[in-house]
Amino acid sequence: MLYLIGLGLGDEKDITLRGLEAVNKCEKVYMEAYTSLLSFGLSTDGLSTLEKLYGKPITVADREMVEEKVDSVLSEATSFDVAFLVVGDPFGATTHTDLVVRAKELGVEVKVIHNASVMNAVGICGLQLYRYGETISIPFFTDTWKPDSFYEKIQRNRELGLHTLCLLDIKVKEPTWESLCRGKKLYEPPRFMTINTAIEQLLEIEQNHGESAYNEDTNCVGLARLGSEDQKIVAGTMRQLLAVDFGAPLHCLVIVGTTHPIEEEMLNMYKLKGEIIDHKDHRTA
């Protein structure tokens, strides 16, 4: 059997009791390590902390393994119980949906154990979850590639008065273009998009489109290290958040839509000093 086990967002202690019981009975344990990370990242100390609590050696499953060599994992799951650990909830990334489909095609039984993810933990900022529109992902710009297809999604959300959750890019074990051209993979250092970089890119896209979907005075909420002991949440305009040091990853950003008075009360708990979030229609602010 293949167990897909959500780890939650903070550290090794966020696994559910049901998830821990499943890990304990599995002969092999993998940890997916490229769609998200726990607060301690992928350091040797961090992995040993997981292994100590879970009582099992853990094999890190990077992008290359998950996307190219996952059949070997599924083959193992036909003979014995295998755990596949996922930060957040198992279905927070489409990769894991594909894993379930492939397992079913091979006749492998799958059991999913859910946990908290950014999709629900973001509610701590006070914006009601059912008032969110489509979630977007913001990738790193390069000199030759500046994707902006998500602009229309933000625009559509704001026209409807809905909030927009922006998931920010992470780069873990990404091969360099030069190495790919030479046929020998060399990997770039890990990179994690900050809220500041995301806002800079969003404003550049708005300047290029010029359709006033948002601007520097648009209210947003920056959230860093959700679920960890040192999580940081700040509400303010895009301009204001650009000057905030949110610290270590992972970061995400919410573009605020039209707010209810109760939402505003909660947002004002996180506002920058001297600023007040009001309930006007934020499509023009």
Coordinates of C-alpha atoms in Angstrom, one line a residue:
M1 CA 0.0 0.0 0.0
L2 CA 1.1 3.6 -0.7
Y3 CA 0.4 6.1 2.1
L4 CA 0.2 9.7 1.2
I5 CA 0.7 11.5 4.5
G6 CA 0.4 15.3 5.0
L7 CA 2.9 16.7 7.5
G8 CA 1.3 20.1 8.1
L9 CA 3.2 23.3 7.9
G10 CA 5.4 23.8 10.9
D11 CA 7.8 21.1 12.0
E12 CA 8.0 17.4 12.7
K13 CA 5.4 17.6 15.4
D14 CA 2.6 18.7 13.1
I15 CA 2.0 15.2 11.7
T16 CA -1.3 13.8 12.8
L17 CA -1.5 10.8 15.2
R18 CA -3.1 8.8 12.3
G19 CA -0.2 9.8 10.0
L20 CA 2.4 8.8 12.6
E21 CA 0.8 5.4 13.1
A22 CA 0.9 4.9 9.3
V23 CA 4.6 5.9 9.1
N24 CA 5.4 3.4 11.9
K25 CA 4.1 0.5 10.0
C26 CA 5.7 1.3 6.7
E27 CA 8.9 -0.4 5.6
K28 CA 10.1 2.5 3.5
V29 CA 9.5 6.3 4.0
Y30 CA 10.0 9.0 1.3
M31 CA 9.7 12.7 1.8
E32 CA 8.7 14.9 -1.1
A33 CA 11.0 17.9 -1.1
Y34 CA 10.3 20.3 -3.9
T35 CA 6.7 21.6 -3.8
S36 CA 7.1 22.9 -0.3
L37 CA 9.4 22.6 2.8
L38 CA 9.0 22.4 6.6
S39 CA 10.4 25.3 8.6
F40 CA 13.8 23.7 9.0
G41 CA 14.2 23.1 5.3
L42 CA 16.2 20.1 4.2
S43 CA 19.2 20.3 6.5
T44 CA 20.8 17.1 7.8
D45 CA 19.8 18.1 11.3
G46 CA 16.2 18.7 10.1
L47 CA 15.9 15.3 8.5
S48 CA 17.5 13.6 11.6
T49 CA 14.8 15.3 13.7
L50 CA 12.1 13.8 11.5
E51 CA 13.8 10.4 11.6
K52 CA 14.2 10.5 15.4
L53 CA 10.5 11.2 16.0
Y54 CA 9.1 8.9 13.3
G55 CA 11.6 6.1 14.1
K56 CA 12.4 5.5 10.5
P57 CA 15.1 6.4 8.0
I58 CA 13.8 8.9 5.4
T59 CA 14.7 9.1 1.7
V60 CA 14.4 12.6 0.2
A61 CA 12.3 12.5 -3.0
D62 CA 13.4 15.5 -5.1
R63 CA 11.8 16.8 -8.3
E64 CA 13.8 14.5 -10.5
M65 CA 12.8 11.4 -8.5
V66 CA 9.1 12.3 -8.2
E67 CA 8.7 13.2 -11.9
E68 CA 11.0 10.7 -13.5
K69 CA 11.6 7.7 -11.2
V70 CA 8.4 7.4 -9.2
D71 CA 7.6 4.1 -10.8
S72 CA 10.2 2.5 -8.6
V73 CA 8.4 3.8 -5.5
L74 CA 5.1 2.5 -6.8
S75 CA 6.7 -0.9 -7.6
E76 CA 7.8 -1.1 -3.9
A77 CA 4.3 -0.3 -2.8
T78 CA 3.0 -3.5 -4.6
S79 CA 5.1 -5.6 -2.2
F80 CA 5.1 -3.7 1.1
D81 CA 3.8 -0.5 2.8
V82 CA 5.4 2.7 1.6
A83 CA 4.9 6.2 3.1
F84 CA 5.2 9.3 0.9
L85 CA 5.4 12.4 3.2
V86 CA 4.2 15.7 1.9
V87 CA 4.5 19.1 3.5
G88 CA 1.0 20.6 4.1
D89 CA -1.8 18.4 2.6
P90 CA -1.1 15.7 0.1
F91 CA -3.3 17.3 -2.5
G92 CA -1.8 20.8 -2.3
A93 CA 0.1 20.1 -5.5
T94 CA -1.0 18.5 -8.8
T95 CA 2.1 16.2 -8.7
H96 CA 0.5 14.2 -6.0
T97 CA -2.8 13.8 -7.8
D98 CA -0.8 12.4 -10.7
L99 CA 0.9 10.0 -8.3
V100 CA -2.4 8.6 -7.1
V101 CA -3.6 8.2 -10.7
R102 CA -0.5 6.3 -11.6
A103 CA -0.7 4.1 -8.5
K104 CA -4.3 3.2 -9.3
E105 CA -3.3 2.3 -12.9
L106 CA -0.7 -0.1 -11.4
G107 CA -3.2 -1.6 -9.0
V108 CA -1.5 -0.1 -6.0
E109 CA -3.9 0.6 -3.1
V110 CA -3.6 4.2 -1.8
K111 CA -4.5 5.7 1.5
V112 CA -4.5 9.5 2.1
I113 CA -4.0 11.1 5.5
H114 CA -4.8 14.8 5.3
N115 CA -3.3 17.7 7.3
A116 CA -3.3 21.5 7.3
S117 CA -2.1 23.4 4.3
V118 CA -1.5 27.0 3.2
M119 CA -4.9 26.8 1.6
N120 CA -6.7 26.8 4.9
A121 CA -4.0 28.1 7.3
V122 CA -4.1 31.4 5.4
G123 CA -7.4 32.0 7.3
I124 CA -5.4 33.2 10.3
C125 CA -5.1 36.6 8.6
G126 CA -8.8 37.1 9.1
L127 CA -10.0 37.0 5.5
Q128 CA -12.8 34.5 5.2
L129 CA -11.9 31.4 3.2
Y130 CA -15.1 31.4 1.2
R131 CA -14.4 34.9 0.0
Y132 CA -11.3 33.8 -2.0
G133 CA -11.2 33.5 -5.7
E134 CA -8.9 31.4 -7.9
T135 CA -5.5 30.8 -6.3
I136 CA -2.5 31.8 -8.5
S137 CA 1.2 30.9 -8.5
I138 CA 3.9 33.5 -9.2
P139 CA 7.1 32.1 -10.8
F140 CA 10.5 33.8 -10.7
F141 CA 11.1 36.1 -13.7
T142 CA 14.2 35.6 -15.8
D143 CA 15.8 38.0 -18.3
T144 CA 14.0 36.3 -21.1
W145 CA 10.9 34.9 -19.5
K146 CA 8.3 37.0 -17.6
P147 CA 5.0 35.1 -17.5
D148 CA 1.9 37.0 -16.7
S149 CA -1.0 34.7 -17.4
F150 CA -2.2 35.0 -13.8
Y151 CA -2.8 38.7 -14.3
E152 CA -6.3 38.0 -15.7
K153 CA -7.1 35.8 -12.8
I154 CA -6.3 38.5 -10.3
Q155 CA -8.3 41.0 -12.3
R156 CA -11.3 38.6 -12.5
N157 CA -11.1 37.9 -8.7
R158 CA -11.0 41.6 -7.9
E159 CA -13.9 42.5 -10.3
L160 CA -15.9 40.0 -8.2
G161 CA -14.6 41.5 -4.9
L162 CA -12.7 38.3 -4.0
H163 CA -9.4 37.8 -2.3
T164 CA -6.5 36.3 -4.2
L165 CA -4.0 33.9 -2.6
C166 CA -0.6 34.1 -4.4
L167 CA 1.7 31.1 -3.9
L168 CA 5.3 32.0 -4.5
D169 CA 7.9 30.1 -6.4
I170 CA 10.5 27.9 -4.9
K171 CA 13.5 26.5 -6.7
V172 CA 15.0 23.3 -5.2
K173 CA 17.5 21.2 -7.2
E174 CA 16.9 23.0 -10.4
P175 CA 19.4 22.2 -13.2
T176 CA 21.2 25.1 -14.8
W177 CA 20.5 25.7 -18.5
E178 CA 24.2 25.4 -19.3
S179 CA 24.4 22.0 -17.7
L180 CA 21.3 20.8 -19.6
C181 CA 22.9 21.9 -22.9
R182 CA 26.0 19.9 -22.0
G183 CA 24.1 16.8 -21.0
K184 CA 25.4 16.8 -17.5
K185 CA 23.2 18.1 -14.7
L186 CA 24.5 20.8 -12.4
Y187 CA 22.1 22.3 -10.0
E188 CA 21.4 25.9 -9.0
P189 CA 21.4 26.9 -5.3
P190 CA 17.9 26.7 -3.7
R191 CA 15.9 29.9 -4.1
F192 CA 12.6 30.9 -2.4
M193 CA 10.6 33.9 -3.6
T194 CA 10.0 36.6 -1.1
I195 CA 6.9 38.6 -0.7
N196 CA 8.9 41.7 -1.7
T197 CA 10.0 40.1 -5.0
A198 CA 6.5 38.9 -5.7
I199 CA 5.1 42.5 -5.3
E200 CA 7.9 43.9 -7.5
Q201 CA 6.9 41.5 -10.3
L202 CA 3.2 42.1 -9.8
L203 CA 3.7 45.8 -10.2
E204 CA 5.9 45.4 -13.3
I205 CA 3.1 43.3 -14.8
E206 CA 0.5 45.9 -14.0
Q207 CA 2.7 48.6 -15.6
N208 CA 2.9 46.5 -18.7
H209 CA -0.8 45.8 -18.9
G210 CA -2.1 49.1 -17.6
E211 CA -5.6 47.8 -16.9
S212 CA -5.7 48.9 -13.2
A213 CA -6.3 45.5 -11.8
Y214 CA -4.3 46.7 -8.8
N215 CA -1.6 49.3 -7.9
E216 CA 0.9 50.3 -5.2
D217 CA -2.0 51.3 -2.9
T218 CA -3.8 47.9 -3.1
N219 CA -4.2 46.3 0.3
C220 CA -2.5 43.0 0.7
V221 CA -1.4 40.6 3.5
G222 CA 2.1 39.1 3.6
L223 CA 2.4 35.8 5.4
A224 CA 5.7 34.1 6.2
R225 CA 6.4 30.7 7.7
L226 CA 2.7 29.9 8.2
G227 CA 2.2 27.3 11.0
S228 CA 5.6 27.7 12.6
E229 CA 6.4 29.3 15.9
D230 CA 7.9 32.4 14.3
Q231 CA 5.3 33.0 11.6
K232 CA 5.0 36.6 10.5
I233 CA 1.8 38.3 9.2
V234 CA 1.7 41.9 8.0
A235 CA -1.2 43.8 6.4
G236 CA -0.7 46.9 4.4
T237 CA -0.5 48.3 0.9
M238 CA 1.8 46.8 -1.7
R239 CA 4.0 49.9 -1.3
Q240 CA 4.2 49.4 2.4
L241 CA 4.9 45.6 2.3
L242 CA 7.8 46.2 -0.1
A243 CA 9.7 47.7 2.8
V244 CA 9.0 44.9 5.3
D245 CA 11.6 42.2 6.0
F246 CA 9.6 39.0 6.3
G247 CA 12.6 36.9 7.1
A248 CA 13.1 33.3 6.2
P249 CA 10.9 31.3 3.7
L250 CA 8.3 30.2 2.9
H251 CA 6.3 33.2 2.0
C252 CA 2.8 33.8 0.4
L253 CA 0.8 36.8 -0.4
V254 CA -2.9 37.7 -0.3
I255 CA -4.3 40.5 -2.5
V256 CA -7.3 41.8 -0.6
G257 CA -10.7 42.1 -2.3
T258 CA -13.8 43.7 -0.9
T259 CA -13.8 43.2 2.9
H260 CA -16.5 42.6 5.5
P261 CA -16.2 44.6 8.8
I262 CA -15.3 41.5 10.7
E263 CA -12.5 40.8 8.3
E264 CA -11.3 44.4 8.7
E265 CA -11.1 44.0 12.5
M266 CA -8.8 41.0 12.1
L267 CA -6.7 42.7 9.4
N268 CA -6.1 45.7 11.6
M269 CA -4.5 43.4 14.1
Y270 CA -1.7 42.9 11.5
K271 CA -1.6 46.4 10.0
L272 CA 1.6 48.4 10.0
K273 CA 1.6 51.1 12.7
G274 CA -0.6 54.0 12.0
E275 CA -2.5 52.4 9.1
I276 CA -6.2 51.3 9.1
I277 CA -7.8 48.8 6.7
D278 CA -11.3 50.0 5.7
H279 CA -14.1 48.3 3.9
K280 CA -14.3 50.2 0.7
D281 CA -14.2 48.3 -2.6
H282 CA -10.6 47.4 -3.0
R283 CA -10.8 47.0 -6.8
T284 CA -9.6 50.5 -7.1
A285 CA -7.2 50.6 -4.1

